[in-house]
Tab-separated table of C-alpha atoms in Angstrom:
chain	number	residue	atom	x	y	z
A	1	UNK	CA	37.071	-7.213	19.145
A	2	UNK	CA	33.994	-8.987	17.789
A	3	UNK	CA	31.864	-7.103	15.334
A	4	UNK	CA	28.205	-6.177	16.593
A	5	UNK	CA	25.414	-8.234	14.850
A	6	UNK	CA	22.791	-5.747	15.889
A	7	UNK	CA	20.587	-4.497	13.238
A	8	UNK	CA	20.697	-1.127	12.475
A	9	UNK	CA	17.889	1.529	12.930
A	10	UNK	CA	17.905	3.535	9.896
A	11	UNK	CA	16.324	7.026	10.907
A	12	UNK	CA	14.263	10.029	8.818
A	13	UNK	CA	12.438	12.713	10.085
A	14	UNK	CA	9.174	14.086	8.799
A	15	UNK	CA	6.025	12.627	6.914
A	16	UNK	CA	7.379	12.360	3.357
A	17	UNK	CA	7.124	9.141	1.790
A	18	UNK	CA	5.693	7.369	4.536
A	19	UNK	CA	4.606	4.313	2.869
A	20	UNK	CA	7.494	3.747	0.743
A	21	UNK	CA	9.757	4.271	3.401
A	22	UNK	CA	7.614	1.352	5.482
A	23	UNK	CA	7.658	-0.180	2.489
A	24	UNK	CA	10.879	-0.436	1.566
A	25	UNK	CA	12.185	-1.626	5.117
A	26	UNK	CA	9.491	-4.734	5.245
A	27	UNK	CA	11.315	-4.983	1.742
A	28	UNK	CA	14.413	-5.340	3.202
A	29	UNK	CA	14.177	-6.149	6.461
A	30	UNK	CA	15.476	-3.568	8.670
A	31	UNK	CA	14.015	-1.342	11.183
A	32	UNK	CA	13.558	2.369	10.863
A	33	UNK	CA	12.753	5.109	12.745
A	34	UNK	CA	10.400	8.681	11.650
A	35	UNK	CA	10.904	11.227	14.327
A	36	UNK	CA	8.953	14.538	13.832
A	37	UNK	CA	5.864	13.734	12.332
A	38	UNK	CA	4.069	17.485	11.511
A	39	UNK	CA	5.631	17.934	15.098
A	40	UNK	CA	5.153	21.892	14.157
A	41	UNK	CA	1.572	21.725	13.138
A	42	UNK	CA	-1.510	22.403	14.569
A	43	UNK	CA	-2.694	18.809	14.497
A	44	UNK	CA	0.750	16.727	14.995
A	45	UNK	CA	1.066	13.422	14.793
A	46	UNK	CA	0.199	10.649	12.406
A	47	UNK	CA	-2.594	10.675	10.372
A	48	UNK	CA	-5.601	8.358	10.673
A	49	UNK	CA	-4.587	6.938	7.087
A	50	UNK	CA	-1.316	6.070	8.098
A	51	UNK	CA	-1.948	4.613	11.624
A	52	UNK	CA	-4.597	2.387	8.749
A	53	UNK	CA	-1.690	1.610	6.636
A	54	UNK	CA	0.552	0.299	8.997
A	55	UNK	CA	-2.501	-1.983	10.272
A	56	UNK	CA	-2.772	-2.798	6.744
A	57	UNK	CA	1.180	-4.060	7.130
A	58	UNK	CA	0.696	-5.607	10.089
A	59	UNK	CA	-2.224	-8.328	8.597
A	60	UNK	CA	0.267	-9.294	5.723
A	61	UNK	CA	3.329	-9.909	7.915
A	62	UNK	CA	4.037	-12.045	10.786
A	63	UNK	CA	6.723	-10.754	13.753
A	64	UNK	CA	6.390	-6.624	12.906
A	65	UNK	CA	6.931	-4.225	15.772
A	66	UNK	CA	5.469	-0.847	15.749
A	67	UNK	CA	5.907	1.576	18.516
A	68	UNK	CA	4.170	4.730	18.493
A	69	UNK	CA	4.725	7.717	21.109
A	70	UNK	CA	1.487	9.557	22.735
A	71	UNK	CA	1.710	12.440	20.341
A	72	UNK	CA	2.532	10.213	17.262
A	73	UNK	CA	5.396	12.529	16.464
A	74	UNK	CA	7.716	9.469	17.153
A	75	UNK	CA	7.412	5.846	15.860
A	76	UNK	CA	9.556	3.165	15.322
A	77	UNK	CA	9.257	0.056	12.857
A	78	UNK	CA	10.291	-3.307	12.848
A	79	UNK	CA	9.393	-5.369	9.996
A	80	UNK	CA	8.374	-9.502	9.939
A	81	UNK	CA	8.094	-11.476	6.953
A	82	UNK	CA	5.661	-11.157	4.333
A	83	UNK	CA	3.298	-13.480	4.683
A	84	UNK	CA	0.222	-12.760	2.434
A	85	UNK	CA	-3.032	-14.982	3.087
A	86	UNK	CA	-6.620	-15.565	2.110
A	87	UNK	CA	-9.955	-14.304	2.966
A	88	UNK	CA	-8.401	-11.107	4.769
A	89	UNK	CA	-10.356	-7.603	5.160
A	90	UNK	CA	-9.226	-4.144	6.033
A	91	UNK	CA	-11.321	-1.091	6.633
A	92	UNK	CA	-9.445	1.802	4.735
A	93	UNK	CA	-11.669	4.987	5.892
A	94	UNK	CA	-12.823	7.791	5.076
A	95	UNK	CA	-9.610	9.850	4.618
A	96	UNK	CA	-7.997	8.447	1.900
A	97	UNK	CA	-8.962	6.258	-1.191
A	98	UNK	CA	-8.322	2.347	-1.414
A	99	UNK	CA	-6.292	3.245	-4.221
A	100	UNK	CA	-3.809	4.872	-2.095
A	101	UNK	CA	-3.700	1.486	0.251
A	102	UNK	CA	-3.327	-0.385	-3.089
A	103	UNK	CA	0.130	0.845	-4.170
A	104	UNK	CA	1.769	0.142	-1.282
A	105	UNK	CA	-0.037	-3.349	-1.474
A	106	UNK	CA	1.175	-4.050	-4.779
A	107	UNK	CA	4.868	-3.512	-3.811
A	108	UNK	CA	4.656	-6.289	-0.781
A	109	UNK	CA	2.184	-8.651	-2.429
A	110	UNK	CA	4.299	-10.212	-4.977
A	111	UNK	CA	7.011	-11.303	-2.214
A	112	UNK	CA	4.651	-13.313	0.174
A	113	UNK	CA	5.407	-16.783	1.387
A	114	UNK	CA	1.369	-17.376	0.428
A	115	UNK	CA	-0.422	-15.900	-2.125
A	116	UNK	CA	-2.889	-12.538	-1.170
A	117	UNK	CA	-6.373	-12.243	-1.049
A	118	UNK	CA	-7.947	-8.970	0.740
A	119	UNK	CA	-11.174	-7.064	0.800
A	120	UNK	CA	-10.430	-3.452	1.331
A	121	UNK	CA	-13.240	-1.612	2.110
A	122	UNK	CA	-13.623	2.473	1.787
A	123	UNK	CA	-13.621	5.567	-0.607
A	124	UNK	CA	-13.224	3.463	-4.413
A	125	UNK	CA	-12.968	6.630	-6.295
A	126	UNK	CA	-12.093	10.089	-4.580
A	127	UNK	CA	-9.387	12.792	-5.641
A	128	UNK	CA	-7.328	12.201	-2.410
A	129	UNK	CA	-5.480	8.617	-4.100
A	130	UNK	CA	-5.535	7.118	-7.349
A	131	UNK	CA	-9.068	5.615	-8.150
A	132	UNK	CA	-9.224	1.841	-8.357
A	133	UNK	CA	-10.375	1.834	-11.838
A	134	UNK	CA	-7.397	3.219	-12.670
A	135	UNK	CA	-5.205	0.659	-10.423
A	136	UNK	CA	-7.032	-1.925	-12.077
A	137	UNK	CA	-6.649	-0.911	-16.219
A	138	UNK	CA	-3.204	0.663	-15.980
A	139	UNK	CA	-0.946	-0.378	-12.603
A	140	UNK	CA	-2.085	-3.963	-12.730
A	141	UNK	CA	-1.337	-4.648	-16.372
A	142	UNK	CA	2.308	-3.216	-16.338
A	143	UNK	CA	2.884	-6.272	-13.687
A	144	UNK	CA	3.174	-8.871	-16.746
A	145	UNK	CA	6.134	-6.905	-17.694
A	146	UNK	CA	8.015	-8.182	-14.676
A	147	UNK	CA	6.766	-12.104	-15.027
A	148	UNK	CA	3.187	-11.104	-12.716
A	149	UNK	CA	-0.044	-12.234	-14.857
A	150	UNK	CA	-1.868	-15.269	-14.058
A	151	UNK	CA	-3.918	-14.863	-10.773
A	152	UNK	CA	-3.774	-11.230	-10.321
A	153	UNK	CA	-7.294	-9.845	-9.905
A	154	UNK	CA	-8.941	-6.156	-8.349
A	155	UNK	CA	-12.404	-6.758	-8.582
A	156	UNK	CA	-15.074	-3.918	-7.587
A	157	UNK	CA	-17.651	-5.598	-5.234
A	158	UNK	CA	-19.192	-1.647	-4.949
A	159	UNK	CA	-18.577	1.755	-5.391
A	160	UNK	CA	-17.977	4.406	-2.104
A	161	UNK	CA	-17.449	7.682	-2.397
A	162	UNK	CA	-17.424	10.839	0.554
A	163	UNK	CA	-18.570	11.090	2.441
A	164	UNK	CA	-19.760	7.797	3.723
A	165	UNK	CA	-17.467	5.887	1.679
A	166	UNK	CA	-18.716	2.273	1.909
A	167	UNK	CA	-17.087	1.078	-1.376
A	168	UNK	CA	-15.303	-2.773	-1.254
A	169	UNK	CA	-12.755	-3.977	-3.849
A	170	UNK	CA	-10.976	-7.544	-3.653
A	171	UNK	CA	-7.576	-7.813	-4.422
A	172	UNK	CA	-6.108	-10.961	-5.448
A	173	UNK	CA	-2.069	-10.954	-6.051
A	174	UNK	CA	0.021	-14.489	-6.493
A	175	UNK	CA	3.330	-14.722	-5.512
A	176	UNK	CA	6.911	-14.647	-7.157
A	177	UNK	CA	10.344	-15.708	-6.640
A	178	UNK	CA	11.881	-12.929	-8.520
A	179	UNK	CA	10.601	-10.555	-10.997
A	180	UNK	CA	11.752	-10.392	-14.564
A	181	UNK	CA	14.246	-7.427	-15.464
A	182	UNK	CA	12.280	-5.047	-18.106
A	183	UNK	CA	13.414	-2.799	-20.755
A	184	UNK	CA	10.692	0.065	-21.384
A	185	UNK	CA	12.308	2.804	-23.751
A	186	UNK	CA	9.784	3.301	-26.413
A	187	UNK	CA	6.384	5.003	-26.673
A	188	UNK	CA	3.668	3.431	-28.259
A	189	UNK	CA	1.306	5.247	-29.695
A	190	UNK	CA	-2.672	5.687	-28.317
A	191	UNK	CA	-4.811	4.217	-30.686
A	192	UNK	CA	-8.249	4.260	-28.775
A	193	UNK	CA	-9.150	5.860	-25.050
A	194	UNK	CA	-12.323	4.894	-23.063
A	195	UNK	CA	-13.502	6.021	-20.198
A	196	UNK	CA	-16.316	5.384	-16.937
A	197	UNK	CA	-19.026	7.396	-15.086
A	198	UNK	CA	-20.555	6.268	-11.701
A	199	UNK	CA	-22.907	8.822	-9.829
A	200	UNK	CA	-23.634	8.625	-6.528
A	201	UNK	CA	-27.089	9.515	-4.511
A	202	UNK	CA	-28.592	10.281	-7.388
């Protein structure tokens, strides 16, 4: 009998690691499916963040499917191909920082078929996701490690912070056909630390 080509649906249940498990299927290419979502919580369902992240998703690919019951206990995800692209925008809200929207950017970016450019627009620094100064002196620099350096860019148009938000950051990634095995065993030592203030309605 002839072997069935149809893709499988790999299936988890709950809310844990919800981008890198959307993440890691546009990475590879096959469909998944989350079944009970905080199904036995007051407030069940996906959150506003996600439902943003998977919009987020759906800008930089081409082709994805995503099916989402009434309750948003249920979902189902097909990914398309990365496909990057200029002069995009994406509201982030209110709920969770840009930084948060960032690191699952960062893991999709570098396999595009076009390089990315994307103003994300939101909470820049708030205690609820890593704050974009931080994405932008520490996450972005480790990328030359794996053969990422020239055209990589998170510039801060403005800072937003709760409760309005209203905060914009551009984020410019390039694209790459593989990236370069690394070997990081050793602990340099600090030899200087700096730091930022901002303040807010003041």
């Amino acid at each position: 009998a002839a072997m069935s080509t149809k893709p499988q649906t790999k299936s988890f249940k709950g809310c844990t690691l919800f981008r890198h498990r959307i993440v890691a299927a546009t990475l590879s290419g096959k469909a998944i499916r989350i079944s009970d979502i905080r199904s036995n919580t007051e407030a069940p369902g996906l959150r506003d963040f996600e439902a943003s992240f998977l919009r987020l998703v759906d800008k930089i690919t081409n082709g994805c499917q995503i099916e989402i019951n009434d309750t948003g206990t249920k979902m189902r995800y097909k990914p398309g191909m990365i496909i990057g692209g200029s002069e995009l925008e994406h509201d982030c809200g209110k709920t969770r920082g840009i930084g948060w929207f960032l690191e699952g950017l960062l893991m999709l970016a570098p396999f595009g078929k076009q390089p990315l450019s994307i103003r994300l627009k939101g909470l820049t620094n708030d205690d609820s996701a890593l704050c974009v100064d931080y994405f932008r002196t520490i996450s972005l620099p480790l990328l030359k490690h794996f053969g990422i350096s020239e055209g990589v860019e998170l510039r801060v148009v403005k800072r937003g912070a709760r409760p309005e938000g209203g905060g914009e950051v551009v984020f410019r990634c390039p694209i790459v056909k593989a990236l370069k095995p690394i070997n990081l065993t050793e602990m340099a030592q600090v030899r200087r630390g700096r730091g930022g203030a901002y303040a807010a309605k003041v």
